[in-house]
Amino acid sequence: MLALVGIYAVVAIGVPWALGRYRRVMACTAALVPAATAVWAATRVGRGELSTRAVWSADLGLVFDFRVDALAVVMLLLVGGVGAVVLCYAGWYFARSERLMIGTLVAFAGAMTGLVLADNLLVLYVFWELTTLSSFVLIGHPRPDRKADRRAATQALLTTTAFGLVMLAGFVVLGQAAGTYRISELVADPPGGAPARTGVVLVLLGAFAKSAQMPLHGWLPAAMVAPTPVSAYLHAAAMVKAGVYLVARLAPAFAGVGPWRPLVLAVGLLSLLVGGVIALRQDDLKRLLAYGTISQLGFLMVLLGNGTRTAALAGTALLLAHGLFKAPLFLTVGAVEQETGTRRADRLIGAGRRLPVLAIAAAAAIASMIGIPPFLGFVAKEAAFEAFAHGGPDIAVLAGIVAGSALTVAYGARFLHGAFRGGTDQEAGDPWGLVVPVVILSAAGFGAGLVPGALQELTGPYAGTLRADGPGYELALWHGLGLPIWMTAVALVAGAGLYAAFGRTFPGRSARPWLPDAQRGYDAVVGGTMDGAHAVTRRLQIGSLPVYLGVIALTVLAVPGTALVAGLLRGTGPGPPAGGPRAWDDPAQLVLAAVVIVCALAAVRARGRLSAVVLLSGAGYGMTGLFATYGAPDLALTLVVVETLTLFMLVLVLRRLPERFPPRLRKAPARIATAVISLCMGGFAGLFLMVAALSRSTEPVGPGYTRLAAEEGTKNVVNLILVDLRALDTLGEITVLAATAMGVASLVLTGPGTRRRPRPRGGDAGEAPRSRWLAAPGRPPLGGSSVLLEAVARLLTPTILVFSVYLFFAGHGRPGGGFVGGLVAGMAYVLRYLPGGRRELATALPVRPGVLLGGGLGLAVATGAAGWALPGGEFLTSDKLAGTVPVLGHVEIPTNLFFDAGVYLLVLGLVLMILTTLGASLEEPDEPEGADVPGEEAA
């Protein structure tokens, strides 16, 4: 199942890249993945549960648990089926190729699929936030220059993310109370007491915000600035269902917990009724559907949060029905707007005559929405009325959903009247690329209502996990002349009356300004937060880095520092080891420690910037020696390369700064306070490390890794951990490195005062430099020119590159590996850069740094993810590829070598990216305006 989610990620990137010029082919090809997901889900109906687990770190409990059950199948059918149709619609809707929109829609579908399949609260939260990020891009991308689009995207992001964090706190409370974060185990044996009540309230708040329940609904109407395919998929069929799905997932365990039912029923009924009333006032057809969606989501909350079998049957049926009638209605608005240029009902005349097939399909969707037989919506509402037709407190809920259903009839009729009323002289002609998806979804809602037995088989297993509320109710088209059919008749008649009284006029009646408004409430909260932030910033952010560092240091000393010292004074800390602590194991360590201390003190006293940098590097090289004497050659080798590269980079940056530090303006008391804080921080760090080392209560993990290394036949334990045992952690780290490189390039090359340079055209700009053995023409970055330095650089570069390759291959059994090998290769190009600048570097570079970054990251991801497709499902399954190679004979290549190669390429790309970026910044002022610079695109 994790592989299924991975396929979405691959398609989201690969299909738009490969087929971006052919928008319709691209969209329909991308639709194959959600369509296949829906087909796979259909094959799981009636076949029980299926679970799988992908292990990240079993010792730490970091695993990806996935499970498919009846509820997940319902959601997968909805997410996959509607998603496939909407993607095809998008191919005809967008006037030009929208690679980012199609790719992000597929990524969103993958995130929703992962959310539905997740059987772990924390994994569910990760996919929950991925859907939020996807929706932010989809809402704000089409017209990023428009303030309304950016505002709507930001509002959706802030609202759902803020309450998503609240929900995460609830997950932690429930998980800690239950002793597990696995949802199936949590539902089977739920916790009780105060933790359950607290966790339930926090989780419900997150679910209410995601499903746009009042009063947290303001983001959904604002999001109607998004293109129609986005509204049809995210805001009708998928994203807004995430909160409802979460409530349904946890209802079997927590529906009986004190706050659950009152909170869910109150919020759901409020959204159902108020959303319907506001929808009846709208002239913008998309906003009408948005408030209608809020109303229907409230209905779903009531049904799926009630905690009874019949309500769950009705809720799961309505979950499907809602996607099959609301998505085509949004698509209808898009088609009408494309053909007429507006979606305001008070300006639309004659669309029904002009688009007859679209009008019929929309009418079928409305019929399902208001509950006319034999549509699926009718089957679901009959079950909903039956769920609350048993007297007692349920009578109030029944009255609420009947009133909400009447409002649904009224605004449904208003939609049809506003969209398709009047005649026209224009010739009829439906745009089939936009109409066929509407017909397919509306027909699916009609067909599903004709087979209630199949629907019962689909939804019955989930409903059976909830409390029985009477004789076993079965979904059917006809249950006789009982209370449900009479409630349906009442809703239809009352809805027709409401439409006649309040829904026929255009424009609709506007709300009074003194009434509560969610948008004004959101604006007030954001405005108040910003005013408070500005007030705090004016008083605390005074622009002094020493003050900021001092506050951080004092906080550390006041909180953990005080606790540490107090524990030692009480005698609760660890005692000294037998024989007392050793000051050093080798006399060389004492000398190296003295070097580090002297260099650090001298750097503090240095007045020249270059001197201070060199002294800091001396302290770093001293630490390198300490690592080597303690038997950590890998760390020593890596640190010496990092220190050398850092020294080079800092020297380049210092060219833009004054040669000497400014004179000290701080008075003696400030300098004394700085010295005291620094000494205390150093003492705290040393004391903390000593206490941590002496407080070990279990065996260290090192010997375990050593045994694993012996089993693998490798002597380099560090490299084994990085590229085999903890490869997924390494993947996260190199991903951060790639993001850092792009961030540095963006900050340097797009900051104020920079100018865009012309791109080199063809190969002419680079041919002249390549024909010369010594440096390409251009001013060196450090000023001056040295033929000796140029010659040495060109002679040593190949040798250093060969040494880097040796380190790469030697990492399996000796100090080395992809990380340090990439750093050493980067040093070769730094050496090439110093005498000749960016032009010389462009001569030596075989490819752009961005290609190395992306290629290295892609190779690491592909190598590691391939392990998930094998039995066991672990990231980067270690294996050996064996074969006979001419001349070399029998050769065995471990699969983790390819992962390490990705690390090598990415680290090399990182160094080159930063180098060329700094070069662009440092050399820019002295370059002639409009000069063509080879290798500029390398950054």
Short mmCIF file of N, CA, C and O in Angstrom, two decimals, residues 582-659:
data_model
loop_
_atom_site.label_atom_id
_atom_site.label_comp_id
_atom_site.label_asym_id
_atom_site.label_seq_id
_atom_site.Cartn_x
_atom_site.Cartn_y
_atom_site.Cartn_z
N ARG A 582 38.93 9.81 33.54
CA ARG A 582 40.26 9.99 32.96
C ARG A 582 40.32 11.32 32.24
O ARG A 582 39.40 11.70 31.51
N ALA A 583 41.39 12.05 32.44
CA ALA A 583 41.55 13.34 31.77
C ALA A 583 41.85 13.15 30.29
O ALA A 583 41.39 13.93 29.46
N TRP A 584 42.62 12.14 29.95
CA TRP A 584 42.93 11.85 28.54
C TRP A 584 43.41 10.42 28.42
O TRP A 584 43.83 9.81 29.41
N ASP A 585 43.31 9.88 27.23
CA ASP A 585 43.79 8.52 26.96
C ASP A 585 45.13 8.53 26.27
O ASP A 585 45.82 7.51 26.22
N ASP A 586 45.48 9.68 25.67
CA ASP A 586 46.73 9.77 24.91
C ASP A 586 47.28 11.17 25.13
O ASP A 586 46.52 12.16 25.07
N PRO A 587 48.55 11.32 25.41
CA PRO A 587 49.10 12.69 25.61
C PRO A 587 48.84 13.61 24.43
O PRO A 587 48.75 14.83 24.62
N ALA A 588 48.70 13.05 23.22
CA ALA A 588 48.44 13.90 22.05
C ALA A 588 47.11 14.63 22.18
O ALA A 588 46.93 15.74 21.66
N GLN A 589 46.18 14.01 22.91
CA GLN A 589 44.88 14.65 23.09
C GLN A 589 45.01 15.93 23.90
O GLN A 589 44.29 16.90 23.67
N LEU A 590 45.91 15.94 24.86
CA LEU A 590 46.13 17.14 25.67
C LEU A 590 46.67 18.27 24.80
O LEU A 590 46.25 19.42 24.91
N VAL A 591 47.60 17.94 23.90
CA VAL A 591 48.16 18.95 23.00
C VAL A 591 47.09 19.49 22.07
O VAL A 591 46.97 20.70 21.85
N LEU A 592 46.28 18.58 21.51
CA LEU A 592 45.23 19.01 20.58
C LEU A 592 44.18 19.86 21.30
O LEU A 592 43.68 20.84 20.74
N ALA A 593 43.83 19.49 22.53
CA ALA A 593 42.88 20.30 23.29
C ALA A 593 43.44 21.69 23.53
O ALA A 593 42.70 22.69 23.45
N ALA A 594 44.74 21.78 23.82
CA ALA A 594 45.36 23.09 24.01
C ALA A 594 45.30 23.91 22.72
O ALA A 594 45.05 25.12 22.75
N VAL A 595 45.50 23.26 21.57
CA VAL A 595 45.42 23.96 20.29
C VAL A 595 44.02 24.53 20.08
O VAL A 595 43.83 25.68 19.67
N VAL A 596 43.00 23.71 20.38
CA VAL A 596 41.61 24.17 20.21
C VAL A 596 41.34 25.37 21.11
O VAL A 596 40.76 26.38 20.68
N ILE A 597 41.77 25.30 22.38
CA ILE A 597 41.51 26.38 23.33
C ILE A 597 42.22 27.66 22.91
O ILE A 597 41.65 28.75 22.91
N VAL A 598 43.50 27.53 22.54
CA VAL A 598 44.28 28.71 22.16
C VAL A 598 43.70 29.36 20.91
O VAL A 598 43.55 30.59 20.83
N CYS A 599 43.33 28.55 19.91
CA CYS A 599 42.76 29.12 18.68
C CYS A 599 41.43 29.81 18.96
O CYS A 599 41.13 30.87 18.40
N ALA A 600 40.60 29.22 19.82
CA ALA A 600 39.31 29.83 20.13
C ALA A 600 39.52 31.16 20.85
O ALA A 600 38.86 32.16 20.53
N LEU A 601 40.42 31.19 21.85
CA LEU A 601 40.67 32.45 22.56
C LEU A 601 41.27 33.50 21.64
O LEU A 601 40.93 34.69 21.72
N ALA A 602 42.18 33.08 20.78
CA ALA A 602 42.80 34.03 19.85
C ALA A 602 41.77 34.57 18.86
O ALA A 602 41.83 35.74 18.46
N ALA A 603 40.83 33.74 18.44
CA ALA A 603 39.79 34.21 17.51
C ALA A 603 38.94 35.29 18.17
O ALA A 603 38.49 36.23 17.51
N VAL A 604 38.72 35.16 19.49
CA VAL A 604 37.95 36.18 20.20
C VAL A 604 38.71 37.52 20.22
O VAL A 604 38.11 38.59 20.10
N ARG A 605 39.99 37.45 20.33
CA ARG A 605 40.78 38.66 20.43
C ARG A 605 41.17 39.22 19.08
O ARG A 605 41.61 40.37 18.99
N ALA A 606 41.03 38.48 18.01
CA ALA A 606 41.49 38.92 16.70
C ALA A 606 40.68 40.13 16.23
O ALA A 606 39.47 40.20 16.39
N ARG A 607 41.34 41.08 15.60
CA ARG A 607 40.67 42.26 15.07
C ARG A 607 40.45 42.16 13.56
O ARG A 607 39.62 42.87 13.00
N GLY A 608 41.20 41.32 12.88
CA GLY A 608 41.03 41.14 11.44
C GLY A 608 40.08 39.98 11.16
O GLY A 608 40.15 38.93 11.82
N ARG A 609 39.21 40.16 10.17
CA ARG A 609 38.24 39.11 9.86
C ARG A 609 38.92 37.85 9.35
O ARG A 609 38.55 36.74 9.73
N LEU A 610 39.91 38.03 8.47
CA LEU A 610 40.59 36.86 7.91
C LEU A 610 41.33 36.10 9.01
O LEU A 610 41.32 34.86 9.05
N SER A 611 41.94 36.82 9.92
CA SER A 611 42.65 36.16 11.02
C SER A 611 41.68 35.35 11.87
O SER A 611 41.97 34.22 12.29
N ALA A 612 40.54 35.93 12.16
CA ALA A 612 39.55 35.22 12.97
C ALA A 612 39.07 33.95 12.28
O ALA A 612 38.91 32.90 12.93
N VAL A 613 38.85 34.02 10.97
CA VAL A 613 38.40 32.83 10.23
C VAL A 613 39.46 31.75 10.27
O VAL A 613 39.17 30.57 10.49
N VAL A 614 40.71 32.13 10.06
CA VAL A 614 41.79 31.14 10.07
C VAL A 614 41.93 30.51 11.45
O VAL A 614 42.13 29.29 11.59
N LEU A 615 41.79 31.29 12.50
CA LEU A 615 41.89 30.75 13.86
C LEU A 615 40.73 29.81 14.17
O LEU A 615 40.92 28.77 14.81
N LEU A 616 39.53 30.17 13.72
CA LEU A 616 38.40 29.25 13.90
C LEU A 616 38.63 27.94 13.17
O LEU A 616 38.31 26.86 13.68
N SER A 617 39.20 28.01 11.97
CA SER A 617 39.52 26.78 11.25
C SER A 617 40.57 25.98 12.00
O SER A 617 40.53 24.74 12.03
N GLY A 618 41.51 26.68 12.65
CA GLY A 618 42.50 25.97 13.46
C GLY A 618 41.84 25.19 14.58
O GLY A 618 42.23 24.05 14.89
N ALA A 619 40.84 25.80 15.24
CA ALA A 619 40.10 25.08 16.27
C ALA A 619 39.40 23.86 15.69
O ALA A 619 39.36 22.78 16.30
N GLY A 620 38.84 24.02 14.49
CA GLY A 620 38.18 22.89 13.83
C GLY A 620 39.15 21.78 13.49
O GLY A 620 38.83 20.59 13.70
N TYR A 621 40.33 22.13 12.99
CA TYR A 621 41.32 21.10 12.68
C TYR A 621 41.80 20.41 13.96
O TYR A 621 42.12 19.21 13.95
N GLY A 622 41.87 21.15 15.06
CA GLY A 622 42.22 20.52 16.34
C GLY A 622 41.18 19.49 16.74
O GLY A 622 41.51 18.39 17.23
N MET A 623 39.90 19.82 16.55
CA MET A 623 38.85 18.84 16.83
C MET A 623 38.98 17.62 15.92
O MET A 623 38.71 16.48 16.33
N THR A 624 39.41 17.86 14.69
CA THR A 624 39.63 16.73 13.77
C THR A 624 40.67 15.78 14.35
O THR A 624 40.51 14.55 14.33
N GLY A 625 41.74 16.35 14.89
CA GLY A 625 42.76 15.50 15.51
C GLY A 625 42.23 14.73 16.70
O GLY A 625 42.57 13.55 16.91
N LEU A 626 41.37 15.36 17.51
CA LEU A 626 40.79 14.66 18.65
C LEU A 626 39.93 13.48 18.19
O LEU A 626 39.96 12.40 18.79
N PHE A 627 39.14 13.68 17.11
CA PHE A 627 38.35 12.56 16.59
C PHE A 627 39.27 11.42 16.15
O PHE A 627 38.97 10.23 16.40
N ALA A 628 40.37 11.76 15.50
CA ALA A 628 41.27 10.72 15.00
C ALA A 628 41.90 9.94 16.15
O ALA A 628 42.01 8.71 16.11
N THR A 629 42.29 10.65 17.23
CA THR A 629 42.92 9.95 18.34
C THR A 629 41.93 9.10 19.12
O THR A 629 42.33 8.17 19.82
N TYR A 630 40.64 9.42 19.02
CA TYR A 630 39.63 8.61 19.71
C TYR A 630 39.10 7.47 18.82
O TYR A 630 38.11 6.83 19.16
N GLY A 631 39.76 7.23 17.70
CA GLY A 631 39.40 6.09 16.87
C GLY A 631 38.18 6.32 16.00
O GLY A 631 37.40 5.39 15.78
N ALA A 632 38.00 7.56 15.51
CA ALA A 632 36.88 7.87 14.62
C ALA A 632 37.43 8.47 13.33
O ALA A 632 37.27 9.67 13.08
N PRO A 633 38.13 7.67 12.51
CA PRO A 633 38.75 8.23 11.30
C PRO A 633 37.72 8.78 10.31
O PRO A 633 38.00 9.74 9.59
N ASP A 634 36.52 8.16 10.25
CA ASP A 634 35.50 8.67 9.33
C ASP A 634 35.09 10.10 9.69
O ASP A 634 34.99 10.98 8.83
N LEU A 635 34.84 10.33 11.00
CA LEU A 635 34.48 11.67 11.43
C LEU A 635 35.63 12.64 11.20
O LEU A 635 35.41 13.79 10.78
N ALA A 636 36.84 12.21 11.48
CA ALA A 636 37.99 13.09 11.28
C ALA A 636 38.15 13.47 9.81
O ALA A 636 38.36 14.65 9.47
N LEU A 637 38.02 12.48 8.92
CA LEU A 637 38.17 12.76 7.50
C LEU A 637 37.08 13.71 7.01
O LEU A 637 37.34 14.66 6.27
N THR A 638 35.87 13.47 7.44
CA THR A 638 34.77 14.33 7.02
C THR A 638 34.96 15.74 7.55
O THR A 638 34.76 16.72 6.83
N LEU A 639 35.35 15.87 8.82
CA LEU A 639 35.49 17.19 9.41
C LEU A 639 36.61 17.98 8.78
O LEU A 639 36.48 19.20 8.57
N VAL A 640 37.71 17.34 8.43
CA VAL A 640 38.81 18.09 7.83
C VAL A 640 38.41 18.63 6.46
O VAL A 640 38.76 19.76 6.08
N VAL A 641 37.62 17.85 5.72
CA VAL A 641 37.15 18.34 4.42
C VAL A 641 36.14 19.47 4.60
O VAL A 641 36.18 20.49 3.90
N VAL A 642 35.22 19.30 5.56
CA VAL A 642 34.23 20.35 5.82
C VAL A 642 34.91 21.63 6.27
O VAL A 642 34.55 22.73 5.81
N GLU A 643 35.90 21.53 7.15
CA GLU A 643 36.60 22.73 7.62
C GLU A 643 37.31 23.42 6.46
O GLU A 643 37.32 24.65 6.37
N THR A 644 37.92 22.64 5.59
CA THR A 644 38.63 23.24 4.46
C THR A 644 37.66 23.95 3.52
O THR A 644 37.91 25.09 3.09
N LEU A 645 36.55 23.29 3.20
CA LEU A 645 35.56 23.92 2.33
C LEU A 645 34.97 25.17 2.99
O LEU A 645 34.76 26.20 2.32
N THR A 646 34.71 25.08 4.28
CA THR A 646 34.17 26.24 4.98
C THR A 646 35.15 27.41 4.95
O THR A 646 34.75 28.57 4.77
N LEU A 647 36.41 27.11 5.12
CA LEU A 647 37.43 28.16 5.05
C LEU A 647 37.43 28.84 3.69
O LEU A 647 37.47 30.07 3.59
N PHE A 648 37.37 28.04 2.63
CA PHE A 648 37.33 28.61 1.29
C PHE A 648 36.10 29.52 1.12
O PHE A 648 36.18 30.64 0.61
N MET A 649 34.93 29.00 1.53
CA MET A 649 33.70 29.77 1.34
C MET A 649 33.74 31.08 2.13
O MET A 649 33.33 32.14 1.65
N LEU A 650 34.25 31.02 3.38
CA LEU A 650 34.29 32.22 4.19
C LEU A 650 35.26 33.24 3.61
O LEU A 650 35.01 34.45 3.67
N VAL A 651 36.36 32.76 3.08
CA VAL A 651 37.31 33.69 2.45
C VAL A 651 36.66 34.40 1.28
O VAL A 651 36.84 35.62 1.07
N LEU A 652 35.85 33.68 0.51
CA LEU A 652 35.16 34.32 -0.61
C LEU A 652 34.17 35.37 -0.11
O LEU A 652 34.07 36.47 -0.66
N VAL A 653 33.46 35.03 0.94
CA VAL A 653 32.47 35.97 1.47
C VAL A 653 33.15 37.20 2.06
O VAL A 653 32.63 38.32 1.96
N LEU A 654 34.31 37.01 2.68
CA LEU A 654 35.00 38.13 3.32
C LEU A 654 35.41 39.21 2.34
O LEU A 654 35.69 40.35 2.74
N ARG A 655 35.44 38.87 1.05
CA ARG A 655 35.78 39.89 0.04
C ARG A 655 34.76 41.01 0.02
O ARG A 655 35.06 42.12 -0.43
N ARG A 656 33.54 40.74 0.45
CA ARG A 656 32.49 41.75 0.45
C ARG A 656 32.41 42.50 1.79
O ARG A 656 31.56 43.35 1.95
N LEU A 657 33.25 42.16 2.75
CA LEU A 657 33.20 42.77 4.07
C LEU A 657 34.46 43.57 4.33
O LEU A 657 35.51 43.32 3.71
N PRO A 658 34.41 44.54 5.24
CA PRO A 658 35.64 45.27 5.59
C PRO A 658 36.72 44.33 6.11
O PRO A 658 36.44 43.27 6.67
N GLU A 659 37.98 44.74 5.94
CA GLU A 659 39.10 43.88 6.32
C GLU A 659 39.13 43.63 7.82
O GLU A 659 39.48 42.54 8.26
#
